[in-house]
Each structure stands twice: as structure tokens, then as C-alpha cells.
PDB file of C-alpha atoms in Angstrom:
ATOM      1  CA  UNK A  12      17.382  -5.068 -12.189  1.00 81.00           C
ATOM      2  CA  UNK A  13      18.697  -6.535  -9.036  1.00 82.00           C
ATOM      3  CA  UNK A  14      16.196  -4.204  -6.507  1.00 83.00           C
ATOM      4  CA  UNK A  15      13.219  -5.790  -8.364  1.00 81.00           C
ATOM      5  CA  UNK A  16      12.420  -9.365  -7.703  1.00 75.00           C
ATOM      6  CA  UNK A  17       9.694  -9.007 -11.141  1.00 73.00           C
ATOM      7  CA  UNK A  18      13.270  -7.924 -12.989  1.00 72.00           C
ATOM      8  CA  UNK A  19      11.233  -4.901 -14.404  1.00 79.00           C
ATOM      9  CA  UNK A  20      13.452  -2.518 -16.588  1.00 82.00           C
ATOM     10  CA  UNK A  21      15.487   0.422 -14.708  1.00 88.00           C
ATOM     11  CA  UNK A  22      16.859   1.813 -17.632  1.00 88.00           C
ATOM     12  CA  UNK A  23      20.627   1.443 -16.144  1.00 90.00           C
ATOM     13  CA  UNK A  24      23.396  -0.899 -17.545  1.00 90.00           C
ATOM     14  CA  UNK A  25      23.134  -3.348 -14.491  1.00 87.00           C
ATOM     15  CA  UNK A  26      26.496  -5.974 -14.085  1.00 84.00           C
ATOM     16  CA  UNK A  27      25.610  -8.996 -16.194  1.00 82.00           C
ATOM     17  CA  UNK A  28      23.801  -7.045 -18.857  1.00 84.00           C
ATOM     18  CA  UNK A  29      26.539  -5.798 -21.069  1.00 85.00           C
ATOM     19  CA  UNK A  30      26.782  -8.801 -22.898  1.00 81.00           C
ATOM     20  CA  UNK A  31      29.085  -7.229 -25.802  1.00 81.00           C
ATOM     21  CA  UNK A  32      30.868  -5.378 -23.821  1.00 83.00           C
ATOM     22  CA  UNK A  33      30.757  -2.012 -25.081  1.00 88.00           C
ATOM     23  CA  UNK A  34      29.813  -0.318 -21.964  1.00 90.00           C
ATOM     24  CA  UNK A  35      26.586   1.000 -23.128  1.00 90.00           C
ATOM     25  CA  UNK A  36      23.161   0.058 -22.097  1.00 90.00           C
ATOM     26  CA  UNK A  37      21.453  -1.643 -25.467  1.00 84.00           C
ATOM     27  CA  UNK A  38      17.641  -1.948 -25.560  1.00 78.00           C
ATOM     28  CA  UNK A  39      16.511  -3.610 -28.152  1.00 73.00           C
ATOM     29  CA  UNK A  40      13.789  -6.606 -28.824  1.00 72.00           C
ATOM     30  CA  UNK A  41      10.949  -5.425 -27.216  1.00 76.00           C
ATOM     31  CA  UNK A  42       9.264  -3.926 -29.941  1.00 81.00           C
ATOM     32  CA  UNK A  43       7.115  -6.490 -31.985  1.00 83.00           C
ATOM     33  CA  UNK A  44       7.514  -7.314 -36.137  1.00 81.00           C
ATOM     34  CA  UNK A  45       3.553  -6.960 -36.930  1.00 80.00           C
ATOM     35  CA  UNK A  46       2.552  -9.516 -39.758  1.00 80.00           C
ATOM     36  CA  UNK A  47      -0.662  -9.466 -41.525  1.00 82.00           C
ATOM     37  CA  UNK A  48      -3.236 -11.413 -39.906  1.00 80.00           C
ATOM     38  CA  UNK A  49      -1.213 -11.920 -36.187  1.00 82.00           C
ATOM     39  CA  UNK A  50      -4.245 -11.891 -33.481  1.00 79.00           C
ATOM     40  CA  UNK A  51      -4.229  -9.673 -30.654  1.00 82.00           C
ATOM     41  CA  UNK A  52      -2.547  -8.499 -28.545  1.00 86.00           C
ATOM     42  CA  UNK A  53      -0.310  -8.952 -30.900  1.00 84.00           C
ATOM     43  CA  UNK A  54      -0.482  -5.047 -32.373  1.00 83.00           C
ATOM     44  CA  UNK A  55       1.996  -2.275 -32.433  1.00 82.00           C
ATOM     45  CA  UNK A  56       1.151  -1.980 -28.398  1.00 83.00           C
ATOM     46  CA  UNK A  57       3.106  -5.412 -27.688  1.00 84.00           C
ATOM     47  CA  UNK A  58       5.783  -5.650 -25.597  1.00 81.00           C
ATOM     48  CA  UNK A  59       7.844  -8.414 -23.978  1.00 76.00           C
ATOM     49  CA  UNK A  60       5.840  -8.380 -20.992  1.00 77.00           C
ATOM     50  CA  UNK A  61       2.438  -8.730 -22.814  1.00 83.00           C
ATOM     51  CA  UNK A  62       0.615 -11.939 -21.887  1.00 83.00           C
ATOM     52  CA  UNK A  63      -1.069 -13.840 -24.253  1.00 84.00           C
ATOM     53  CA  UNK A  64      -2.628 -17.169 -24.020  1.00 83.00           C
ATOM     54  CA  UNK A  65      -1.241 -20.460 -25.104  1.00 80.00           C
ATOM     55  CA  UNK A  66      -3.666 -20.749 -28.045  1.00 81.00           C
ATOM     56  CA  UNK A  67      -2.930 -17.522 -29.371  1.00 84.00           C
ATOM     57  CA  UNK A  68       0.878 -18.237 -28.883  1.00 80.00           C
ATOM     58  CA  UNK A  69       0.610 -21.121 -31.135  1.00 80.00           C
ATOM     59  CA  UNK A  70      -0.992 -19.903 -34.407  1.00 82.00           C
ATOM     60  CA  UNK A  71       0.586 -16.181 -34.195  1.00 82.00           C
ATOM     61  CA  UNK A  72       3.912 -15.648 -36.167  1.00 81.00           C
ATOM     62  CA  UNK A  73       7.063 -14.726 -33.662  1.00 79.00           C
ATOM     63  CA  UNK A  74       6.377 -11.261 -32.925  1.00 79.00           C
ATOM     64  CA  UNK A  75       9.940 -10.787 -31.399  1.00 74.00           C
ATOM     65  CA  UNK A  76      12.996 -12.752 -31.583  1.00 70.00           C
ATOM     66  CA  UNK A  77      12.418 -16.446 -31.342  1.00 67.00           C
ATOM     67  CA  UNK A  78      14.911 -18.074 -34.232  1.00 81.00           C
ATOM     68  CA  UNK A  79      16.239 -21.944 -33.129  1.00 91.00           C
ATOM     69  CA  UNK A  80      17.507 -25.005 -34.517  1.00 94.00           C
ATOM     70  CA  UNK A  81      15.876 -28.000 -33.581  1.00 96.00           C
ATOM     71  CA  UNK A  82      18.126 -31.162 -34.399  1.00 96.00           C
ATOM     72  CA  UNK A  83      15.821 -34.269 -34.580  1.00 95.00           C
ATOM     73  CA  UNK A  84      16.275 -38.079 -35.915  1.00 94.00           C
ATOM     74  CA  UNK A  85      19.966 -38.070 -35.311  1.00 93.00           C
ATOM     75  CA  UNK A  86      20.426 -41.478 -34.253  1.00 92.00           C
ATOM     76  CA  UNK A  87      22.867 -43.898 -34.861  1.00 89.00           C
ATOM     77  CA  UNK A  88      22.793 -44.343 -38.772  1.00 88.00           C
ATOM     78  CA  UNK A  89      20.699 -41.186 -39.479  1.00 92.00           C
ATOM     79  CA  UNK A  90      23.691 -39.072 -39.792  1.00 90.00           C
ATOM     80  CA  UNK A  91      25.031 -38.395 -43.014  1.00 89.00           C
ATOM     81  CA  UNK A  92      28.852 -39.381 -43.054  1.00 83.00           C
ATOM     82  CA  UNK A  93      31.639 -40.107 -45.781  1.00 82.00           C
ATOM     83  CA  UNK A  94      33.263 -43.109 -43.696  1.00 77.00           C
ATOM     84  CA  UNK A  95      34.047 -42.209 -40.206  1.00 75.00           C
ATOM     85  CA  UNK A  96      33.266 -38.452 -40.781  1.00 83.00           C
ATOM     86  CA  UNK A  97      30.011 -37.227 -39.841  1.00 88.00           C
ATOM     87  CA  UNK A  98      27.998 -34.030 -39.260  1.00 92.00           C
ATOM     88  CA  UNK A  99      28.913 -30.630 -37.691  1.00 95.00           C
ATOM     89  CA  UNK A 100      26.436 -28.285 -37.537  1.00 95.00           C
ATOM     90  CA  UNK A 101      27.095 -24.174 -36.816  1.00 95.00           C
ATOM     91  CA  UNK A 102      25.172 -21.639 -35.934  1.00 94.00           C
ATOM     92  CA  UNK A 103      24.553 -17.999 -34.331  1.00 92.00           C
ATOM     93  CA  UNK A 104      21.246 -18.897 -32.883  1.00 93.00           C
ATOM     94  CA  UNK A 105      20.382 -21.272 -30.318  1.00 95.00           C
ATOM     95  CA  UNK A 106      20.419 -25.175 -30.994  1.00 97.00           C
ATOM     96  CA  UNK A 107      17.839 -27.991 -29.261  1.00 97.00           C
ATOM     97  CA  UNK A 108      19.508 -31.340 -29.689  1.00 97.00           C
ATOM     98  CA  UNK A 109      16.750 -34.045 -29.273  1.00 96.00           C
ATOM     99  CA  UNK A 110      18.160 -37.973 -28.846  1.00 88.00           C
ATOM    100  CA  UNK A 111      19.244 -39.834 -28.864  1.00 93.00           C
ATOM    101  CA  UNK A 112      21.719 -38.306 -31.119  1.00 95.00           C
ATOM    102  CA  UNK A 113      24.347 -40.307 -32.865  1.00 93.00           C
ATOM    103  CA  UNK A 114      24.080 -43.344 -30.202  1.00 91.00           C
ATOM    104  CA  UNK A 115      21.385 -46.170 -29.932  1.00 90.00           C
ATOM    105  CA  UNK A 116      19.674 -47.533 -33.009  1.00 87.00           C
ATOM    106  CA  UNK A 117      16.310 -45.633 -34.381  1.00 89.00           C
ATOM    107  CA  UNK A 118      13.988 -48.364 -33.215  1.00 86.00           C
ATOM    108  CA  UNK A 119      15.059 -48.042 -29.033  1.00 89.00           C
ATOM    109  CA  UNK A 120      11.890 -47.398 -27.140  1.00 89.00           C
ATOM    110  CA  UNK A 121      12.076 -44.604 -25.238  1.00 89.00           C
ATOM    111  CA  UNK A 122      14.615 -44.471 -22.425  1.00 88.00           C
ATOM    112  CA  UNK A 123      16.576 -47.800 -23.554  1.00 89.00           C
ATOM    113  CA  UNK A 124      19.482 -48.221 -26.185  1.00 86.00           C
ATOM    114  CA  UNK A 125      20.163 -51.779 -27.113  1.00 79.00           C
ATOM    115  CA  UNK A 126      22.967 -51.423 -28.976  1.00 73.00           C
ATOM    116  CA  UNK A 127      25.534 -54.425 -28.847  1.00 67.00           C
ATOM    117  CA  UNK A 128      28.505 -53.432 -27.032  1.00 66.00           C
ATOM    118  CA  UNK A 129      26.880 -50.639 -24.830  1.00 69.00           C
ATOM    119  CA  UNK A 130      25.072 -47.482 -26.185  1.00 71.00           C
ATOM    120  CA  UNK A 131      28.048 -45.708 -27.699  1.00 76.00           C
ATOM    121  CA  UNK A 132      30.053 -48.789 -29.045  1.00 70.00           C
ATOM    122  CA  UNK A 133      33.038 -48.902 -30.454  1.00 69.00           C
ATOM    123  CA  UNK A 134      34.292 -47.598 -33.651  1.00 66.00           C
ATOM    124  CA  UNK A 135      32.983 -49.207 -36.887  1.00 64.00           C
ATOM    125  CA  UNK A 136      29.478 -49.467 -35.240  1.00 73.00           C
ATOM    126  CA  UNK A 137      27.983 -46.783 -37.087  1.00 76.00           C
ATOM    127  CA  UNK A 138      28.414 -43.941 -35.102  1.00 86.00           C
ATOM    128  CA  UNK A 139      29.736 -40.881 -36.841  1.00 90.00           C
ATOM    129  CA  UNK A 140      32.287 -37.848 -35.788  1.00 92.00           C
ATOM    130  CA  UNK A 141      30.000 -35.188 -35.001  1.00 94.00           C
ATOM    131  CA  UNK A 142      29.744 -31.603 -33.691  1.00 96.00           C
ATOM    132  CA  UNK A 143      27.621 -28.541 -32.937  1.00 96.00           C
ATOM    133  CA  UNK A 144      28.909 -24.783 -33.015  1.00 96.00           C
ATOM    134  CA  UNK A 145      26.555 -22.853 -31.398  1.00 96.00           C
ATOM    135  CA  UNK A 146      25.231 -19.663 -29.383  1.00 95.00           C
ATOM    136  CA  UNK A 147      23.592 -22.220 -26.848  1.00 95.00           C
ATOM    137  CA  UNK A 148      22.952 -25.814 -26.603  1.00 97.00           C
ATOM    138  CA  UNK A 149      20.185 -27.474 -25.146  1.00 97.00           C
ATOM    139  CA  UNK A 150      19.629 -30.985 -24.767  1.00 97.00           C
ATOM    140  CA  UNK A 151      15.925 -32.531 -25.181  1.00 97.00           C
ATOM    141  CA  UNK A 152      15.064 -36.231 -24.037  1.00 96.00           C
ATOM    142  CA  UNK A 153      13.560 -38.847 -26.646  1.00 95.00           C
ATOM    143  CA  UNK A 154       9.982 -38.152 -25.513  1.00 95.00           C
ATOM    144  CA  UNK A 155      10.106 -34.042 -25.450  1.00 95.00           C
ATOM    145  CA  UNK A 156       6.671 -32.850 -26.350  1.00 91.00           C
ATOM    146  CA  UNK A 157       6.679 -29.394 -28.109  1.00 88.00           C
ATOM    147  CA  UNK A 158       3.231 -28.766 -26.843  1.00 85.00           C
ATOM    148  CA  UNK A 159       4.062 -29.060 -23.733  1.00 84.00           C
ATOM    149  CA  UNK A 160       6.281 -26.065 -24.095  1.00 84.00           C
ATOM    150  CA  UNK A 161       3.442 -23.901 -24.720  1.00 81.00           C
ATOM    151  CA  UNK A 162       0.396 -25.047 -22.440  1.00 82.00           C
ATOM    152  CA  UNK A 163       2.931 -25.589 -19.094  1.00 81.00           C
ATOM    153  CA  UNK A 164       6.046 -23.490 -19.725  1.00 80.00           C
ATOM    154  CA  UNK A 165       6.356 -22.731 -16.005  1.00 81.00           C
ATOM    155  CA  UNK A 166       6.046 -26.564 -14.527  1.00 84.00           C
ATOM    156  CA  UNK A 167       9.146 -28.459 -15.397  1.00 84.00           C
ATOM    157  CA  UNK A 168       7.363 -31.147 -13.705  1.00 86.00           C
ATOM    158  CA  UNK A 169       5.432 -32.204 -16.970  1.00 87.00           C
ATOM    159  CA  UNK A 170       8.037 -32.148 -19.029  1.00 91.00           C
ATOM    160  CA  UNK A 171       9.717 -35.402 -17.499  1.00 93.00           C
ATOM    161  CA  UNK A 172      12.428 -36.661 -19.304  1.00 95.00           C
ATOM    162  CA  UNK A 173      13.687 -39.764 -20.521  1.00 95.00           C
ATOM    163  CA  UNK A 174      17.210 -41.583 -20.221  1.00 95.00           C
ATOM    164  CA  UNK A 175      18.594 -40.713 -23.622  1.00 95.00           C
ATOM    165  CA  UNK A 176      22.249 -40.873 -25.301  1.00 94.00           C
ATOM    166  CA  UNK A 177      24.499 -38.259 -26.825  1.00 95.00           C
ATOM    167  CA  UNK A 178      27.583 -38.205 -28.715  1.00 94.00           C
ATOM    168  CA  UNK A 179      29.168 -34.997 -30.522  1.00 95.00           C
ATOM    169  CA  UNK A 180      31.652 -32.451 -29.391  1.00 96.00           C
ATOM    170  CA  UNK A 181      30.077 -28.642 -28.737  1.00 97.00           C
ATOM    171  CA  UNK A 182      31.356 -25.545 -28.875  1.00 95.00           C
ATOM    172  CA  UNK A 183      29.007 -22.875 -27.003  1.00 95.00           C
ATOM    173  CA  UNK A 184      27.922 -19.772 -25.295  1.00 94.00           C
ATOM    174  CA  UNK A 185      27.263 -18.873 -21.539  1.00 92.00           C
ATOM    175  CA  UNK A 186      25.827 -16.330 -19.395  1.00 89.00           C
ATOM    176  CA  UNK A 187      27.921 -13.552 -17.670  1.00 89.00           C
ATOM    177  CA  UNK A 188      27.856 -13.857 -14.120  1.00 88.00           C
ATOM    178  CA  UNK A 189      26.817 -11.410 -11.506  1.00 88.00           C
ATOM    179  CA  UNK A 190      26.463 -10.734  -7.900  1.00 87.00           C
ATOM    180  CA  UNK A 191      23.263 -12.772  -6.889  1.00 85.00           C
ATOM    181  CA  UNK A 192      20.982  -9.889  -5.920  1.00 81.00           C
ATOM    182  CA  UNK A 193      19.193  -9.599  -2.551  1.00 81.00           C
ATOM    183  CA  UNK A 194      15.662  -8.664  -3.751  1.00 81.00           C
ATOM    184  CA  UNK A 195      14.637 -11.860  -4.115  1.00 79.00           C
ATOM    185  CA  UNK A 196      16.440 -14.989  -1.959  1.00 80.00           C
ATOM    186  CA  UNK A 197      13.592 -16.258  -0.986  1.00 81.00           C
ATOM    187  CA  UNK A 198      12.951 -17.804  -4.162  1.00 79.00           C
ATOM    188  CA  UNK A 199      16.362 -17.604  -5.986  1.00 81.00           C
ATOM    189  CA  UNK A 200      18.679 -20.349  -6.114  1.00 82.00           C
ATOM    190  CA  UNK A 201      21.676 -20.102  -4.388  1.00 84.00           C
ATOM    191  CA  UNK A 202      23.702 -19.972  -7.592  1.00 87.00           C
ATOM    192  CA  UNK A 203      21.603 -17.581  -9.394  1.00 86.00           C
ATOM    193  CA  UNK A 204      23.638 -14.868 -10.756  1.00 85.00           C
ATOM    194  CA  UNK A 205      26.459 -17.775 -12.047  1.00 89.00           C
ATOM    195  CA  UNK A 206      26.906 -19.538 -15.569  1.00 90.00           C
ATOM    196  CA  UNK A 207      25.762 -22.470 -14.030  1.00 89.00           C
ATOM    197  CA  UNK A 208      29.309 -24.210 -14.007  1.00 90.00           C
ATOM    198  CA  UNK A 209      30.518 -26.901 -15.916  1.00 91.00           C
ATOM    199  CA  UNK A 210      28.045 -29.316 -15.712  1.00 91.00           C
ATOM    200  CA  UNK A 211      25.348 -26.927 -16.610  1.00 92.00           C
ATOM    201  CA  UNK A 212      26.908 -25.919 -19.147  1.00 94.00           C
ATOM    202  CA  UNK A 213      24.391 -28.614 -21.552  1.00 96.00           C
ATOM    203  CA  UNK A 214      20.900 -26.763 -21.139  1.00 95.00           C
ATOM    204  CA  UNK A 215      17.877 -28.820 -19.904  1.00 94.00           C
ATOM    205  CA  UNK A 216      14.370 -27.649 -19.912  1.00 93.00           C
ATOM    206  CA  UNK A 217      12.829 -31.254 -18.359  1.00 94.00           C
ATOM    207  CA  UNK A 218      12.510 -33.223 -15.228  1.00 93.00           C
ATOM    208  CA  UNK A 219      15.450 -35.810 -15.533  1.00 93.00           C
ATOM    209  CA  UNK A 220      14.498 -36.566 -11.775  1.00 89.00           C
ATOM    210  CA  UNK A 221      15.538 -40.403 -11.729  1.00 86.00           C
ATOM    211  CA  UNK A 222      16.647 -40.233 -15.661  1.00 94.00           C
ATOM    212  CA  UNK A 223      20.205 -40.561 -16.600  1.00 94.00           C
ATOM    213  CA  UNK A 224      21.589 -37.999 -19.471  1.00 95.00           C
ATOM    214  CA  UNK A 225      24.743 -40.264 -20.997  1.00 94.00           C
ATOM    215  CA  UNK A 226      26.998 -37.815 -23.180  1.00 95.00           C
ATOM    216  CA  UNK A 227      30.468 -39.004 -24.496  1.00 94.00           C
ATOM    217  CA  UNK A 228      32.179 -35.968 -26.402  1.00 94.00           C
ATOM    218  CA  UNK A 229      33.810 -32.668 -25.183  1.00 95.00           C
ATOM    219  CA  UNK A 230      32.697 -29.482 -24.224  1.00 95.00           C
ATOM    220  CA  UNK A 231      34.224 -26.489 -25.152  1.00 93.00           C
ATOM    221  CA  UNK A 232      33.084 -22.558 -23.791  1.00 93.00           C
ATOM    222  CA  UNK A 233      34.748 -19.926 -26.529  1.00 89.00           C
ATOM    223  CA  UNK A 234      32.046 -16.857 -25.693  1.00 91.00           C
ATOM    224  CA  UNK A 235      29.052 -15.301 -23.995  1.00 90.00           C
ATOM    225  CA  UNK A 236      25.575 -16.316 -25.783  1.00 91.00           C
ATOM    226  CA  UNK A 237      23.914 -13.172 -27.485  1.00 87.00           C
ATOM    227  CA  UNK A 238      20.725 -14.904 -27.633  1.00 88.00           C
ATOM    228  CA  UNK A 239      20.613 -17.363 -24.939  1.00 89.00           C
ATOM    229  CA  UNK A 240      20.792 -14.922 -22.553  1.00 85.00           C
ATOM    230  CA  UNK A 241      18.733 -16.206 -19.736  1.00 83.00           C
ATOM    231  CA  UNK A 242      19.763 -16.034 -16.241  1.00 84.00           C
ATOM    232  CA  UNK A 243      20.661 -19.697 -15.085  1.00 86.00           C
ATOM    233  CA  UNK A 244      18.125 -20.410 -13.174  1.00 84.00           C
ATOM    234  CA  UNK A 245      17.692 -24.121 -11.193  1.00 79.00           C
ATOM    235  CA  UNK A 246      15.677 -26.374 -10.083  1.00 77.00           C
ATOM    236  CA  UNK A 247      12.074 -26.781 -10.230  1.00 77.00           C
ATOM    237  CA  UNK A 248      10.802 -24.073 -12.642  1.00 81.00           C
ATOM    238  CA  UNK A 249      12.749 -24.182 -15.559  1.00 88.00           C
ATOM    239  CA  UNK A 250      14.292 -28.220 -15.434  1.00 91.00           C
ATOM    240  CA  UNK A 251      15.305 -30.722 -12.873  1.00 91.00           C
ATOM    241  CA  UNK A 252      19.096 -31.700 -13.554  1.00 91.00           C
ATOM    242  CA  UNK A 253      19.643 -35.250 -14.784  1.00 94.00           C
ATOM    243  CA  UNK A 254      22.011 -38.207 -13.485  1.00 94.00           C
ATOM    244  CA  UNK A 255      25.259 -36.953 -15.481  1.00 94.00           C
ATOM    245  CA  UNK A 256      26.859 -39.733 -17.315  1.00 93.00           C
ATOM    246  CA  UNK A 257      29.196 -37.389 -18.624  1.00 94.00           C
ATOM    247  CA  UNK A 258      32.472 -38.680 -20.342  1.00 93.00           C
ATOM    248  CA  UNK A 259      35.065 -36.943 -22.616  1.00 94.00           C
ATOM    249  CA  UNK A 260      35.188 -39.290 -25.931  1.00 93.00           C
ATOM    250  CA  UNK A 261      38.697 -40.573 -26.420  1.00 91.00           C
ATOM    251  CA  UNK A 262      37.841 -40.673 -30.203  1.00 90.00           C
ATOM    252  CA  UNK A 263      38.869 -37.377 -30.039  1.00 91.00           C
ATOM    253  CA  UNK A 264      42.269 -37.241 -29.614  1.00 90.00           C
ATOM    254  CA  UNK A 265      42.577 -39.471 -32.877  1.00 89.00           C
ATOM    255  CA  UNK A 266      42.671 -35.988 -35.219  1.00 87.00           C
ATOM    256  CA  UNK A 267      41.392 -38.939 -38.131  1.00 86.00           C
ATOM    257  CA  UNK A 268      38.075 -39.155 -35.741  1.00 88.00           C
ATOM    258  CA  UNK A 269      37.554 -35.418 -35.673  1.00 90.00           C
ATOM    259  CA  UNK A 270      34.198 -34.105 -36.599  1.00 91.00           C
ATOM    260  CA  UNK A 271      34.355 -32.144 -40.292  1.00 89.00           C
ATOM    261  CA  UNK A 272      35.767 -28.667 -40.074  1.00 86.00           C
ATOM    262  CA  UNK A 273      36.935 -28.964 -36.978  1.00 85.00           C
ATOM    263  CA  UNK A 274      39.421 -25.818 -36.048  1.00 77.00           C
ATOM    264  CA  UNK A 275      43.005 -27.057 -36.097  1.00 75.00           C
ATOM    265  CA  UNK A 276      46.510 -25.801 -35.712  1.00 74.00           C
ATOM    266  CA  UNK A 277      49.721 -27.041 -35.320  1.00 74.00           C
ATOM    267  CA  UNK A 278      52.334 -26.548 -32.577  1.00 78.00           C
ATOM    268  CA  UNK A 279      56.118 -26.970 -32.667  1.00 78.00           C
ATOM    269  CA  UNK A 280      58.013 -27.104 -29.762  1.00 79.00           C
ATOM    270  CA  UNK A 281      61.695 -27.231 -29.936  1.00 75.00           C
ATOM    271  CA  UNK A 282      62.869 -29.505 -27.106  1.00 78.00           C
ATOM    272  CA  UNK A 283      66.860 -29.508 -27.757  1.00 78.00           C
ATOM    273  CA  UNK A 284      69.082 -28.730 -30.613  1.00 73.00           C
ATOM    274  CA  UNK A 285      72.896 -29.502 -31.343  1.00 73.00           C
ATOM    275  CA  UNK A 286      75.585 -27.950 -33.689  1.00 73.00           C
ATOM    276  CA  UNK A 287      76.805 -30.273 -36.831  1.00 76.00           C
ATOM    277  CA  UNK A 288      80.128 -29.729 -38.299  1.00 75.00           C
ATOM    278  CA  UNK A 289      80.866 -31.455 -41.424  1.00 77.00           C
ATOM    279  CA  UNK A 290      84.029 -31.642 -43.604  1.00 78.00           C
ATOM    280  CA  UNK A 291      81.908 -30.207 -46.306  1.00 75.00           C
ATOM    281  CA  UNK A 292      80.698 -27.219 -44.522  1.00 65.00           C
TER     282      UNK A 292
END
């Protein structure tokens, strides 16, 4: 609802909401699955913008959609691999990649990676091929702290990162973009109403102020997120952006090195031809 800076519900199909396209205003969501035993409010009443407390959050059952993967303990040697191939993982929900993820040994503290010849090494040093498919992809530091999630969701300030390390290829969502509304500049960020551009295209939810993120792998957009639909929105409530060590990994281009299941095809292009005439002919 670009008059309201609260984004309360107009009931009209505003630009950036038809996120399948057909042309038709879809509400749906915002009515809660009741379980036995949930704790109020958590009743037939509930809607989206019901506000609970932190305690109650935590021991009630999702009352609306709130399905995830959470990818944990994927260091370098965790991942299961048949020689050089590794791990892909797919999915239609939303995917939290906490590192250090196929780079740096298990036993790094927190922020370091002393692997011998740099954090990704070379091949043969037990890093793996490796890939997510996914609606969205976020990437969590080594010291993310679930709890924090639910007693400070609105203060990216204490949820500081950590340097960590990152190697896979992802294929991913994004949000539709739309003309940054005038309700509310004041507090908007001056690319609100944008996908948040390549280099947003990771999700954060931390303070990397001062921390480096180091990825190695390639990034690849294919679709609009159904589920990770939230506005992109930068840079002190929801995360504060990291030093990008960002770097496609030449690996790669080696189709040998490809993560399993990778989507292939081949491509022949005729370049010249010439006309053979043989006695035999």
C-alpha cells in the first residue's frame, strides 16, 4: 500500500504485489492453522498483524506460514561427497546457509579460517562441488544466535556478525520491483522499492559492520521468490551489509567440478562447412 507508511491492506492489486502474475489480487496467509494447546492470542481471531510476545512466540506452533531450511555444520569435510562431487540441495521454501560452509576446517574459531593455502584452497583440499536451489537464500555468520531472532528482531545491531567463508553455486528468487512510494521517505531507503541488485542478491539479517563475507561460487537469478517476499529493505533495521569478498569460482567452468544435478545442455554452433567430392560418390 504505497499511501500508508504502516503498509496496512487496501484491498487493491498494488505494482509489486502480483508476484505470479496473474493479474489478480491474491489474499491469502493471514488466517492462522489453530493447533491444540497454541496459547493466546493465538485463536481463530489471529491475524498477521497480531502481536504477541517473544515468549509466547517461542513455545507456540507456526500459526501461519513459517517453513525454512536451515543448513548448519557444512564445513570443509562435513559435506558428504563421492570424490570431487558434493552436495546440492533444492527447495521451494526459503534456505539459511550458516558457515562457514564448505571452506575452513570445523575447529576455526569464530571469524578465522586457517586453512593452508588460504580459506578456499585449491582442489584436492577437501572442499566439495556444491549448490543450493532455492526460493531465497540467506546467509548467517558462524556465531548467529537463533534467540536472538526472537527477543530483538527489530535491532540488527545485536545480531553482529562474524567474518565467515562460503563456497557453493545458488540458484534463487528475488523481489519484484516497484516505484519507491512517497508515504514514507523519511525513513525508507533510497532503494526501497528495488531487488536490492546484485550484490544483495545473498540475504543478510546481521551487522557485518567491519566483518568480511568471503563467497567464491556463482550466482544465478531464474525467478521471483513466492515466499521470500519481503520488500528489500537496508540498512540498520533488518542487517548491516558486509565487506563483499565476492568471487565467481573458476572450478566452475570445469563441467567435471560441477555440483550434482546441475542443469546442463549442449550447444552446437556450426562455424564453416565445405563440399567433399569423392570418386566414390
Amino acid at each position: 500500500n504505497p499511501t500508508s507508511s504502516m503498509s496496512v491492506p487496501n484491498g487493491v492489486l498494488d505494482t509489486g504485489e502480483d508476484v505470479n502474475g496473474d493479474g489478480v489480487l491474491d489474499t491469502y496467509g493471514n488466517v492462522p492453522r489453530i493447533v491444540p494447546g497454541m496459547q493466546a492470542p493465538f485463536d481463530a481471531t489471529a491475524r498477521l498483524q497480531t502481536t504477541a510476545s517473544n515468549p509466547v512466540l517461542r513455545i507456540n506452533r507456526p500459526a501461519f506460514f513459517r517453513r525454512a531450511l536451515k543448513v548448519v555444520n557444512g564445513a570443509r569435510g562435513q559435506l558428504p561427497a563421492n570424490g570431487s562431487q558434493g552436495l546440492t540441495i533444492a527447495s521451494e521454501n526459503p534456505l539459511y546457509v550458516m558457515g562457514n560452509f564448505n571452506a575452513c576446517t570445523p575447529g576455526d574459531a569464530p571469524g578465522a579460517c586457517t586453512e593452508t593455502g588460504g580459506p578456499f584452497g585449491p582442489v584436492g583440499n577437501g572442499h566439495v562441488s556444491a549448490a543450493v536451489l532455492a526460493d531465497s537464500v540467506t546467509f548467517l555468520s558462524t556465531v548467529w544466535n537463533d534467540i536472538l531472532s526472537f527477543t530483538q528482531p527489530h535491532v540488527a545491531t545485536n545480531r553482529n556478525a562474524r567474518t565467515s567463508w562460503y563456497r557453493l553455486g545458488i540458484i534463487s528468487g528475488k523481489g519484484i520491483n516497484f516505484p519507491r512510494p512517497t508515504s514514507n521517505t523519511g525513513n525508507d531507503h533510497t532503494d526501497f522499492g528495488s531487488d536490492g541488485g546484485a550484490h544483495n542478491f545473498i540475504r543478510y539479517l546481521e551487522d557485518w559492520g567491519g566483518q568480511a563475507l568471503n563467497y567464491r561460487g556463482s550466482i544465478i537469478s531464474f525467478y521471483t521468490s513466492l515466499q521470500g517476499v519481503g520488500t528489500y529493505k537496508c540498512c540498520d533495521v533488518v542487517y548491516g551489509p558486509p565487506g563483499r569478498g565476492y568471487r565467481f569460482d573458476a572450478e566452475f567452468l570445469n563441467p567435471n567440478l560441477l555440483p550434482p544435478r546441475t542443469p546442463m545442455f549442449r550447444d552446437i554452433n556450426t562455424l564453416t562447412f565445405r563440399q567433399i567430392l569423392r570418386p566414390t560418390n
